[in-house]
């Protein structure tokens, strides 16, 4: 019954009502219009279905252990009812629906000051792992202090494409875009309260939009993918995002101690 109700909720939200390409005036370079991700491209991203919140109905998250998900505190700060969607690159073929037993919000979180936008969710059962559901590689301890300025990143999510107004979120298929890290100094020209705990990416060719909160920002080093950031906020424009404005993410290397103390996540040296 729970499975049927969740599918119904997603269908009502528009997940299964895929709009035709004629709705778009041209190709979007937003995350969710940049390129469609394959089912194995981002196996550590999860969808989070949110009930009982007046701010969010959907966010993304990062699988950091078989029982824990990292997401933004801004998505879950009012302690809503959550369901984790795993193996969901195609929202019509979700592999796992798992409830959440506990929400832990960073004690210093402040939405007003854009500070410590981090939360850990404990699922009510472990998820099985397979080629479509994998635990993320968090930054190594050795990554602490690395600005990553100039690094190429991949940002992914199911958020608004910016192609049309009132677009249902999540969109049916996971999308991603590649964009470089910019300095926090440059980022501060577009946003207030940019901190050392933030990492920013260029919005010149697109970036995150509404519904992408909590999504991973990754780099590749020596053939390995690491999640160095988690999307926190962006500048809202006509369709929920604004071309040319940088996107602001949580700098995960600055939270490794807190994550390690409050989850089963494995952090390598």
PDB file of N, CA and C in Angstrom, residues 135-225:
ATOM      1  N   UNK A 135      27.234   3.732  -2.326  1.00  0.00           N
ATOM      2  CA  UNK A 135      27.615   4.723  -1.324  1.00  0.00           C
ATOM      3  C   UNK A 135      28.640   5.682  -1.931  1.00  0.00           C
ATOM      4  N   UNK A 136      28.472   6.967  -1.667  1.00  0.00           N
ATOM      5  CA  UNK A 136      29.360   7.993  -2.224  1.00  0.00           C
ATOM      6  C   UNK A 136      30.730   7.971  -1.566  1.00  0.00           C
ATOM      7  N   UNK A 137      31.735   8.379  -2.320  1.00  0.00           N
ATOM      8  CA  UNK A 137      33.048   8.692  -1.756  1.00  0.00           C
ATOM      9  C   UNK A 137      33.023  10.136  -1.278  1.00  0.00           C
ATOM     10  N   UNK A 138      33.027  10.322   0.036  1.00  0.00           N
ATOM     11  CA  UNK A 138      33.143  11.672   0.577  1.00  0.00           C
ATOM     12  C   UNK A 138      34.577  12.170   0.394  1.00  0.00           C
ATOM     13  N   UNK A 139      34.823  13.461   0.593  1.00  0.00           N
ATOM     14  CA  UNK A 139      36.213  13.930   0.500  1.00  0.00           C
ATOM     15  C   UNK A 139      37.111  13.162   1.469  1.00  0.00           C
ATOM     16  N   UNK A 140      38.358  13.005   1.093  1.00  0.00           N
ATOM     17  CA  UNK A 140      39.329  12.418   2.015  1.00  0.00           C
ATOM     18  C   UNK A 140      39.680  13.451   3.090  1.00  0.00           C
ATOM     19  N   UNK A 141      40.203  12.953   4.215  1.00  0.00           N
ATOM     20  CA  UNK A 141      40.714  13.885   5.219  1.00  0.00           C
ATOM     21  C   UNK A 141      41.784  14.790   4.604  1.00  0.00           C
ATOM     22  N   UNK A 142      42.537  14.251   3.651  1.00  0.00           N
ATOM     23  CA  UNK A 142      43.604  15.030   3.008  1.00  0.00           C
ATOM     24  C   UNK A 142      43.062  16.170   2.149  1.00  0.00           C
ATOM     25  N   UNK A 143      41.764  16.122   1.807  1.00  0.00           N
ATOM     26  CA  UNK A 143      41.173  17.189   1.007  1.00  0.00           C
ATOM     27  C   UNK A 143      40.883  18.439   1.835  1.00  0.00           C
ATOM     28  N   UNK A 144      40.903  18.329   3.145  1.00  0.00           N
ATOM     29  CA  UNK A 144      40.628  19.493   3.993  1.00  0.00           C
ATOM     30  C   UNK A 144      41.619  20.608   3.670  1.00  0.00           C
ATOM     31  N   UNK A 145      41.103  21.800   3.463  1.00  0.00           N
ATOM     32  CA  UNK A 145      41.954  22.936   3.126  1.00  0.00           C
ATOM     33  C   UNK A 145      42.156  23.147   1.645  1.00  0.00           C
ATOM     34  N   UNK A 146      41.722  22.200   0.808  1.00  0.00           N
ATOM     35  CA  UNK A 146      41.837  22.353  -0.641  1.00  0.00           C
ATOM     36  C   UNK A 146      40.673  23.211  -1.130  1.00  0.00           C
ATOM     37  N   UNK A 147      40.965  24.305  -1.789  1.00  0.00           N
ATOM     38  CA  UNK A 147      39.898  25.193  -2.269  1.00  0.00           C
ATOM     39  C   UNK A 147      39.151  24.594  -3.453  1.00  0.00           C
ATOM     40  N   UNK A 148      39.822  23.733  -4.219  1.00  0.00           N
ATOM     41  CA  UNK A 148      39.301  23.146  -5.458  1.00  0.00           C
ATOM     42  C   UNK A 148      39.033  24.202  -6.531  1.00  0.00           C
ATOM     43  N   UNK A 149      39.526  25.419  -6.352  1.00  0.00           N
ATOM     44  CA  UNK A 149      39.301  26.469  -7.348  1.00  0.00           C
ATOM     45  C   UNK A 149      39.808  26.026  -8.717  1.00  0.00           C
ATOM     46  N   UNK A 150      38.961  26.183  -9.727  1.00  0.00           N
ATOM     47  CA  UNK A 150      39.320  25.810 -11.085  1.00  0.00           C
ATOM     48  C   UNK A 150      39.056  24.361 -11.428  1.00  0.00           C
ATOM     49  N   UNK A 151      38.747  23.528 -10.443  1.00  0.00           N
ATOM     50  CA  UNK A 151      38.440  22.124 -10.724  1.00  0.00           C
ATOM     51  C   UNK A 151      37.145  22.030 -11.525  1.00  0.00           C
ATOM     52  N   UNK A 152      37.094  21.102 -12.460  1.00  0.00           N
ATOM     53  CA  UNK A 152      35.850  20.801 -13.143  1.00  0.00           C
ATOM     54  C   UNK A 152      34.981  19.923 -12.263  1.00  0.00           C
ATOM     55  N   UNK A 153      33.702  20.244 -12.169  1.00  0.00           N
ATOM     56  CA  UNK A 153      32.779  19.456 -11.354  1.00  0.00           C
ATOM     57  C   UNK A 153      31.603  18.971 -12.187  1.00  0.00           C
ATOM     58  N   UNK A 154      30.911  17.997 -11.636  1.00  0.00           N
ATOM     59  CA  UNK A 154      29.628  17.563 -12.185  1.00  0.00           C
ATOM     60  C   UNK A 154      28.574  17.759 -11.106  1.00  0.00           C
ATOM     61  N   UNK A 155      27.514  18.467 -11.446  1.00  0.00           N
ATOM     62  CA  UNK A 155      26.413  18.727 -10.524  1.00  0.00           C
ATOM     63  C   UNK A 155      25.175  18.039 -11.094  1.00  0.00           C
ATOM     64  N   UNK A 156      24.433  17.329 -10.237  1.00  0.00           N
ATOM     65  CA  UNK A 156      23.299  16.553 -10.745  1.00  0.00           C
ATOM     66  C   UNK A 156      22.053  16.758  -9.904  1.00  0.00           C
ATOM     67  N   UNK A 157      20.899  16.528 -10.514  1.00  0.00           N
ATOM     68  CA  UNK A 157      19.636  16.669  -9.798  1.00  0.00           C
ATOM     69  C   UNK A 157      18.438  16.487 -10.702  1.00  0.00           C
ATOM     70  N   UNK A 158      17.270  16.495 -10.069  1.00  0.00           N
ATOM     71  CA  UNK A 158      15.986  16.347 -10.766  1.00  0.00           C
ATOM     72  C   UNK A 158      15.218  17.665 -10.766  1.00  0.00           C
ATOM     73  N   UNK A 159      15.909  18.793 -10.583  1.00  0.00           N
ATOM     74  CA  UNK A 159      15.227  20.066 -10.411  1.00  0.00           C
ATOM     75  C   UNK A 159      14.721  20.675 -11.708  1.00  0.00           C
ATOM     76  N   UNK A 160      14.156  21.857 -11.561  1.00  0.00           N
ATOM     77  CA  UNK A 160      13.551  22.586 -12.666  1.00  0.00           C
ATOM     78  C   UNK A 160      14.565  22.850 -13.773  1.00  0.00           C
ATOM     79  N   UNK A 161      14.134  22.689 -15.012  1.00  0.00           N
ATOM     80  CA  UNK A 161      15.037  22.903 -16.142  1.00  0.00           C
ATOM     81  C   UNK A 161      15.122  24.363 -16.555  1.00  0.00           C
ATOM     82  N   UNK A 162      14.165  25.189 -16.108  1.00  0.00           N
ATOM     83  CA  UNK A 162      14.140  26.575 -16.550  1.00  0.00           C
ATOM     84  C   UNK A 162      13.534  26.736 -17.923  1.00  0.00           C
ATOM     85  N   UNK A 163      13.014  25.651 -18.491  1.00  0.00           N
ATOM     86  CA  UNK A 163      12.447  25.728 -19.837  1.00  0.00           C
ATOM     87  C   UNK A 163      11.044  26.320 -19.853  1.00  0.00           C
ATOM     88  N   UNK A 164      10.295  26.121 -18.756  1.00  0.00           N
ATOM     89  CA  UNK A 164       8.918  26.603 -18.750  1.00  0.00           C
ATOM     90  C   UNK A 164       8.471  26.838 -17.317  1.00  0.00           C
ATOM     91  N   UNK A 165       7.451  27.675 -17.170  1.00  0.00           N
ATOM     92  CA  UNK A 165       6.928  27.990 -15.854  1.00  0.00           C
ATOM     93  C   UNK A 165       6.118  26.819 -15.313  1.00  0.00           C
ATOM     94  N   UNK A 166       6.057  26.713 -13.987  1.00  0.00           N
ATOM     95  CA  UNK A 166       5.268  25.676 -13.303  1.00  0.00           C
ATOM     96  C   UNK A 166       5.658  24.267 -13.716  1.00  0.00           C
ATOM     97  N   UNK A 167       6.916  24.046 -13.980  1.00  0.00           N
ATOM     98  CA  UNK A 167       7.382  22.705 -14.337  1.00  0.00           C
ATOM     99  C   UNK A 167       7.348  21.803 -13.109  1.00  0.00           C
ATOM    100  N   UNK A 168       6.754  20.602 -13.215  1.00  0.00           N
ATOM    101  CA  UNK A 168       6.710  19.702 -12.058  1.00  0.00           C
ATOM    102  C   UNK A 168       8.110  19.265 -11.640  1.00  0.00           C
ATOM    103  N   UNK A 169       8.321  19.196 -10.342  1.00  0.00           N
ATOM    104  CA  UNK A 169       9.582  18.714  -9.769  1.00  0.00           C
ATOM    105  C   UNK A 169       9.241  17.598  -8.801  1.00  0.00           C
ATOM    106  N   UNK A 170       9.927  16.454  -8.886  1.00  0.00           N
ATOM    107  CA  UNK A 170      11.084  16.169  -9.727  1.00  0.00           C
ATOM    108  C   UNK A 170      10.688  15.894 -11.170  1.00  0.00           C
ATOM    109  N   UNK A 171      11.594  16.233 -12.081  1.00  0.00           N
ATOM    110  CA  UNK A 171      11.387  15.843 -13.467  1.00  0.00           C
ATOM    111  C   UNK A 171      11.666  14.341 -13.584  1.00  0.00           C
ATOM    112  N   UNK A 172      11.216  13.702 -14.648  1.00  0.00           N
ATOM    113  CA  UNK A 172      11.283  12.234 -14.702  1.00  0.00           C
ATOM    114  C   UNK A 172      12.682  11.643 -14.712  1.00  0.00           C
ATOM    115  N   UNK A 173      13.655  12.337 -15.309  1.00  0.00           N
ATOM    116  CA  UNK A 173      14.991  11.754 -15.450  1.00  0.00           C
ATOM    117  C   UNK A 173      16.058  12.647 -14.833  1.00  0.00           C
ATOM    118  N   UNK A 174      16.983  12.020 -14.133  1.00  0.00           N
ATOM    119  CA  UNK A 174      18.109  12.732 -13.544  1.00  0.00           C
ATOM    120  C   UNK A 174      18.928  13.404 -14.644  1.00  0.00           C
ATOM    121  N   UNK A 175      19.334  14.647 -14.388  1.00  0.00           N
ATOM    122  CA  UNK A 175      20.185  15.376 -15.322  1.00  0.00           C
ATOM    123  C   UNK A 175      21.447  15.852 -14.609  1.00  0.00           C
ATOM    124  N   UNK A 176      22.452  16.185 -15.403  1.00  0.00           N
ATOM    125  CA  UNK A 176      23.710  16.675 -14.838  1.00  0.00           C
ATOM    126  C   UNK A 176      24.308  17.726 -15.750  1.00  0.00           C
ATOM    127  N   UNK A 177      25.200  18.508 -15.167  1.00  0.00           N
ATOM    128  CA  UNK A 177      25.917  19.511 -15.940  1.00  0.00           C
ATOM    129  C   UNK A 177      27.331  19.608 -15.394  1.00  0.00           C
ATOM    130  N   UNK A 178      28.279  19.924 -16.265  1.00  0.00           N
ATOM    131  CA  UNK A 178      29.675  20.081 -15.864  1.00  0.00           C
ATOM    132  C   UNK A 178      30.019  21.567 -15.821  1.00  0.00           C
ATOM    133  N   UNK A 179      30.573  21.989 -14.709  1.00  0.00           N
ATOM    134  CA  UNK A 179      30.830  23.408 -14.484  1.00  0.00           C
ATOM    135  C   UNK A 179      31.988  23.569 -13.500  1.00  0.00           C
ATOM    136  N   UNK A 180      32.825  24.592 -13.659  1.00  0.00           N
ATOM    137  CA  UNK A 180      34.015  24.711 -12.804  1.00  0.00           C
ATOM    138  C   UNK A 180      33.739  25.373 -11.459  1.00  0.00           C
ATOM    139  N   UNK A 181      34.611  25.063 -10.495  1.00  0.00           N
ATOM    140  CA  UNK A 181      34.608  25.757  -9.209  1.00  0.00           C
ATOM    141  C   UNK A 181      35.175  27.161  -9.408  1.00  0.00           C
ATOM    142  N   UNK A 182      34.524  28.147  -8.811  1.00  0.00           N
ATOM    143  CA  UNK A 182      35.032  29.516  -8.839  1.00  0.00           C
ATOM    144  C   UNK A 182      35.425  29.924  -7.415  1.00  0.00           C
ATOM    145  N   UNK A 183      36.165  31.005  -7.293  1.00  0.00           N
ATOM    146  CA  UNK A 183      36.602  31.443  -5.968  1.00  0.00           C
ATOM    147  C   UNK A 183      35.411  31.981  -5.170  1.00  0.00           C
ATOM    148  N   UNK A 184      35.515  31.893  -3.861  1.00  0.00           N
ATOM    149  CA  UNK A 184      34.462  32.446  -3.016  1.00  0.00           C
ATOM    150  C   UNK A 184      34.379  33.962  -3.142  1.00  0.00           C
ATOM    151  N   UNK A 185      35.498  34.599  -3.485  1.00  0.00           N
ATOM    152  CA  UNK A 185      35.486  36.045  -3.694  1.00  0.00           C
ATOM    153  C   UNK A 185      34.587  36.414  -4.863  1.00  0.00           C
ATOM    154  N   UNK A 186      34.735  35.711  -5.966  1.00  0.00           N
ATOM    155  CA  UNK A 186      33.875  35.953  -7.131  1.00  0.00           C
ATOM    156  C   UNK A 186      32.435  35.587  -6.799  1.00  0.00           C
ATOM    157  N   UNK A 187      32.254  34.494  -6.092  1.00  0.00           N
ATOM    158  CA  UNK A 187      30.914  34.043  -5.714  1.00  0.00           C
ATOM    159  C   UNK A 187      30.191  35.096  -4.878  1.00  0.00           C
ATOM    160  N   UNK A 188      30.943  35.785  -4.027  1.00  0.00           N
ATOM    161  CA  UNK A 188      30.356  36.802  -3.166  1.00  0.00           C
ATOM    162  C   UNK A 188      29.820  38.009  -3.909  1.00  0.00           C
ATOM    163  N   UNK A 189      30.156  38.154  -5.181  1.00  0.00           N
ATOM    164  CA  UNK A 189      29.599  39.241  -5.983  1.00  0.00           C
ATOM    165  C   UNK A 189      28.135  38.993  -6.312  1.00  0.00           C
ATOM    166  N   UNK A 190      27.707  37.719  -6.242  1.00  0.00           N
ATOM    167  CA  UNK A 190      26.328  37.358  -6.566  1.00  0.00           C
ATOM    168  C   UNK A 190      25.481  37.042  -5.344  1.00  0.00           C
ATOM    169  N   UNK A 191      26.125  36.734  -4.211  1.00  0.00           N
ATOM    170  CA  UNK A 191      25.388  36.262  -3.037  1.00  0.00           C
ATOM    171  C   UNK A 191      25.914  36.906  -1.761  1.00  0.00           C
ATOM    172  N   UNK A 192      25.038  36.999  -0.763  1.00  0.00           N
ATOM    173  CA  UNK A 192      25.432  37.467   0.561  1.00  0.00           C
ATOM    174  C   UNK A 192      25.873  36.294   1.436  1.00  0.00           C
ATOM    175  N   UNK A 193      26.680  36.588   2.439  1.00  0.00           N
ATOM    176  CA  UNK A 193      27.069  35.618   3.462  1.00  0.00           C
ATOM    177  C   UNK A 193      27.774  34.387   2.883  1.00  0.00           C
ATOM    178  N   UNK A 194      28.686  34.604   1.941  1.00  0.00           N
ATOM    179  CA  UNK A 194      29.503  33.487   1.455  1.00  0.00           C
ATOM    180  C   UNK A 194      30.618  33.243   2.468  1.00  0.00           C
ATOM    181  N   UNK A 195      30.763  31.986   2.887  1.00  0.00           N
ATOM    182  CA  UNK A 195      31.672  31.621   3.971  1.00  0.00           C
ATOM    183  C   UNK A 195      32.713  30.621   3.484  1.00  0.00           C
ATOM    184  N   UNK A 196      33.697  30.370   4.322  1.00  0.00           N
ATOM    185  CA  UNK A 196      34.698  29.356   4.003  1.00  0.00           C
ATOM    186  C   UNK A 196      34.067  27.971   3.879  1.00  0.00           C
ATOM    187  N   UNK A 197      32.918  27.778   4.530  1.00  0.00           N
ATOM    188  CA  UNK A 197      32.223  26.494   4.479  1.00  0.00           C
ATOM    189  C   UNK A 197      31.422  26.310   3.198  1.00  0.00           C
ATOM    190  N   UNK A 198      31.479  27.291   2.302  1.00  0.00           N
ATOM    191  CA  UNK A 198      30.812  27.193   1.005  1.00  0.00           C
ATOM    192  C   UNK A 198      31.832  26.888  -0.091  1.00  0.00           C
ATOM    193  N   UNK A 199      31.344  26.251  -1.144  1.00  0.00           N
ATOM    194  CA  UNK A 199      32.107  26.087  -2.377  1.00  0.00           C
ATOM    195  C   UNK A 199      31.158  26.446  -3.509  1.00  0.00           C
ATOM    196  N   UNK A 200      31.622  27.224  -4.471  1.00  0.00           N
ATOM    197  CA  UNK A 200      30.740  27.763  -5.504  1.00  0.00           C
ATOM    198  C   UNK A 200      31.152  27.280  -6.888  1.00  0.00           C
ATOM    199  N   UNK A 201      30.160  27.152  -7.758  1.00  0.00           N
ATOM    200  CA  UNK A 201      30.426  26.789  -9.150  1.00  0.00           C
ATOM    201  C   UNK A 201      29.847  27.854 -10.076  1.00  0.00           C
ATOM    202  N   UNK A 202      30.454  27.977 -11.223  1.00  0.00           N
ATOM    203  CA  UNK A 202      30.036  28.966 -12.210  1.00  0.00           C
ATOM    204  C   UNK A 202      28.629  28.669 -12.714  1.00  0.00           C
ATOM    205  N   UNK A 203      27.885  29.751 -12.980  1.00  0.00           N
ATOM    206  CA  UNK A 203      26.570  29.602 -13.583  1.00  0.00           C
ATOM    207  C   UNK A 203      26.535  30.079 -15.014  1.00  0.00           C
ATOM    208  N   UNK A 204      27.700  30.315 -15.618  1.00  0.00           N
ATOM    209  CA  UNK A 204      27.739  30.875 -16.969  1.00  0.00           C
ATOM    210  C   UNK A 204      27.046  29.986 -17.987  1.00  0.00           C
ATOM    211  N   UNK A 205      27.182  28.687 -17.835  1.00  0.00           N
ATOM    212  CA  UNK A 205      26.577  27.765 -18.798  1.00  0.00           C
ATOM    213  C   UNK A 205      25.438  26.954 -18.201  1.00  0.00           C
ATOM    214  N   UNK A 206      24.970  27.370 -17.030  1.00  0.00           N
ATOM    215  CA  UNK A 206      23.884  26.670 -16.367  1.00  0.00           C
ATOM    216  C   UNK A 206      24.276  26.240 -14.976  1.00  0.00           C
ATOM    217  N   UNK A 207      23.334  25.680 -14.272  1.00  0.00           N
ATOM    218  CA  UNK A 207      23.593  25.256 -12.905  1.00  0.00           C
ATOM    219  C   UNK A 207      22.334  24.786 -12.228  1.00  0.00           C
ATOM    220  N   UNK A 208      22.385  24.599 -10.913  1.00  0.00           N
ATOM    221  CA  UNK A 208      21.229  24.066 -10.186  1.00  0.00           C
ATOM    222  C   UNK A 208      20.028  24.997 -10.235  1.00  0.00           C
ATOM    223  N   UNK A 209      18.861  24.394 -10.026  1.00  0.00           N
ATOM    224  CA  UNK A 209      17.615  25.132 -10.053  1.00  0.00           C
ATOM    225  C   UNK A 209      16.729  24.610  -8.925  1.00  0.00           C
ATOM    226  N   UNK A 210      15.495  25.097  -8.841  1.00  0.00           N
ATOM    227  CA  UNK A 210      14.603  24.660  -7.774  1.00  0.00           C
ATOM    228  C   UNK A 210      14.393  23.152  -7.846  1.00  0.00           C
ATOM    229  N   UNK A 211      14.540  22.486  -6.707  1.00  0.00           N
ATOM    230  CA  UNK A 211      14.420  21.033  -6.645  1.00  0.00           C
ATOM    231  C   UNK A 211      15.750  20.318  -6.642  1.00  0.00           C
ATOM    232  N   UNK A 212      16.849  21.053  -6.845  1.00  0.00           N
ATOM    233  CA  UNK A 212      18.183  20.443  -6.858  1.00  0.00           C
ATOM    234  C   UNK A 212      18.886  20.517  -5.504  1.00  0.00           C
ATOM    235  N   UNK A 213      18.254  21.141  -4.519  1.00  0.00           N
ATOM    236  CA  UNK A 213      18.854  21.269  -3.193  1.00  0.00           C
ATOM    237  C   UNK A 213      19.266  19.899  -2.652  1.00  0.00           C
ATOM    238  N   UNK A 214      20.459  19.816  -2.082  1.00  0.00           N
ATOM    239  CA  UNK A 214      20.942  18.556  -1.525  1.00  0.00           C
ATOM    240  C   UNK A 214      21.666  17.667  -2.506  1.00  0.00           C
ATOM    241  N   UNK A 215      21.698  18.062  -3.770  1.00  0.00           N
ATOM    242  CA  UNK A 215      22.347  17.240  -4.787  1.00  0.00           C
ATOM    243  C   UNK A 215      23.860  17.311  -4.718  1.00  0.00           C
ATOM    244  N   UNK A 216      24.546  16.278  -5.226  1.00  0.00           N
ATOM    245  CA  UNK A 216      26.004  16.206  -5.120  1.00  0.00           C
ATOM    246  C   UNK A 216      26.740  17.058  -6.144  1.00  0.00           C
ATOM    247  N   UNK A 217      27.896  17.543  -5.725  1.00  0.00           N
ATOM    248  CA  UNK A 217      28.859  18.216  -6.600  1.00  0.00           C
ATOM    249  C   UNK A 217      30.121  17.361  -6.557  1.00  0.00           C
ATOM    250  N   UNK A 218      30.531  16.826  -7.693  1.00  0.00           N
ATOM    251  CA  UNK A 218      31.618  15.841  -7.692  1.00  0.00           C
ATOM    252  C   UNK A 218      32.807  16.287  -8.535  1.00  0.00           C
ATOM    253  N   UNK A 219      33.973  15.739  -8.173  1.00  0.00           N
ATOM    254  CA  UNK A 219      35.176  15.852  -8.996  1.00  0.00           C
ATOM    255  C   UNK A 219      35.701  14.442  -9.241  1.00  0.00           C
ATOM    256  N   UNK A 220      36.592  14.315 -10.204  1.00  0.00           N
ATOM    257  CA  UNK A 220      37.254  13.038 -10.459  1.00  0.00           C
ATOM    258  C   UNK A 220      38.752  13.226 -10.294  1.00  0.00           C
ATOM    259  N   UNK A 221      39.346  12.376  -9.448  1.00  0.00           N
ATOM    260  CA  UNK A 221      40.790  12.379  -9.219  1.00  0.00           C
ATOM    261  C   UNK A 221      41.310  10.967  -9.402  1.00  0.00           C
ATOM    262  N   UNK A 222      42.286  10.810 -10.289  1.00  0.00           N
ATOM    263  CA  UNK A 222      42.904   9.501 -10.535  1.00  0.00           C
ATOM    264  C   UNK A 222      41.847   8.431 -10.787  1.00  0.00           C
ATOM    265  N   UNK A 223      40.821   8.800 -11.534  1.00  0.00           N
ATOM    266  CA  UNK A 223      39.785   7.850 -11.909  1.00  0.00           C
ATOM    267  C   UNK A 223      38.728   7.603 -10.853  1.00  0.00           C
ATOM    268  N   UNK A 224      38.832   8.272  -9.701  1.00  0.00           N
ATOM    269  CA  UNK A 224      37.852   8.097  -8.630  1.00  0.00           C
ATOM    270  C   UNK A 224      36.984   9.334  -8.502  1.00  0.00           C
ATOM    271  N   UNK A 225      35.696   9.113  -8.248  1.00  0.00           N
ATOM    272  CA  UNK A 225      34.768  10.221  -8.067  1.00  0.00           C
ATOM    273  C   UNK A 225      34.598  10.527  -6.586  1.00  0.00           C
TER     274      UNK A 225
END
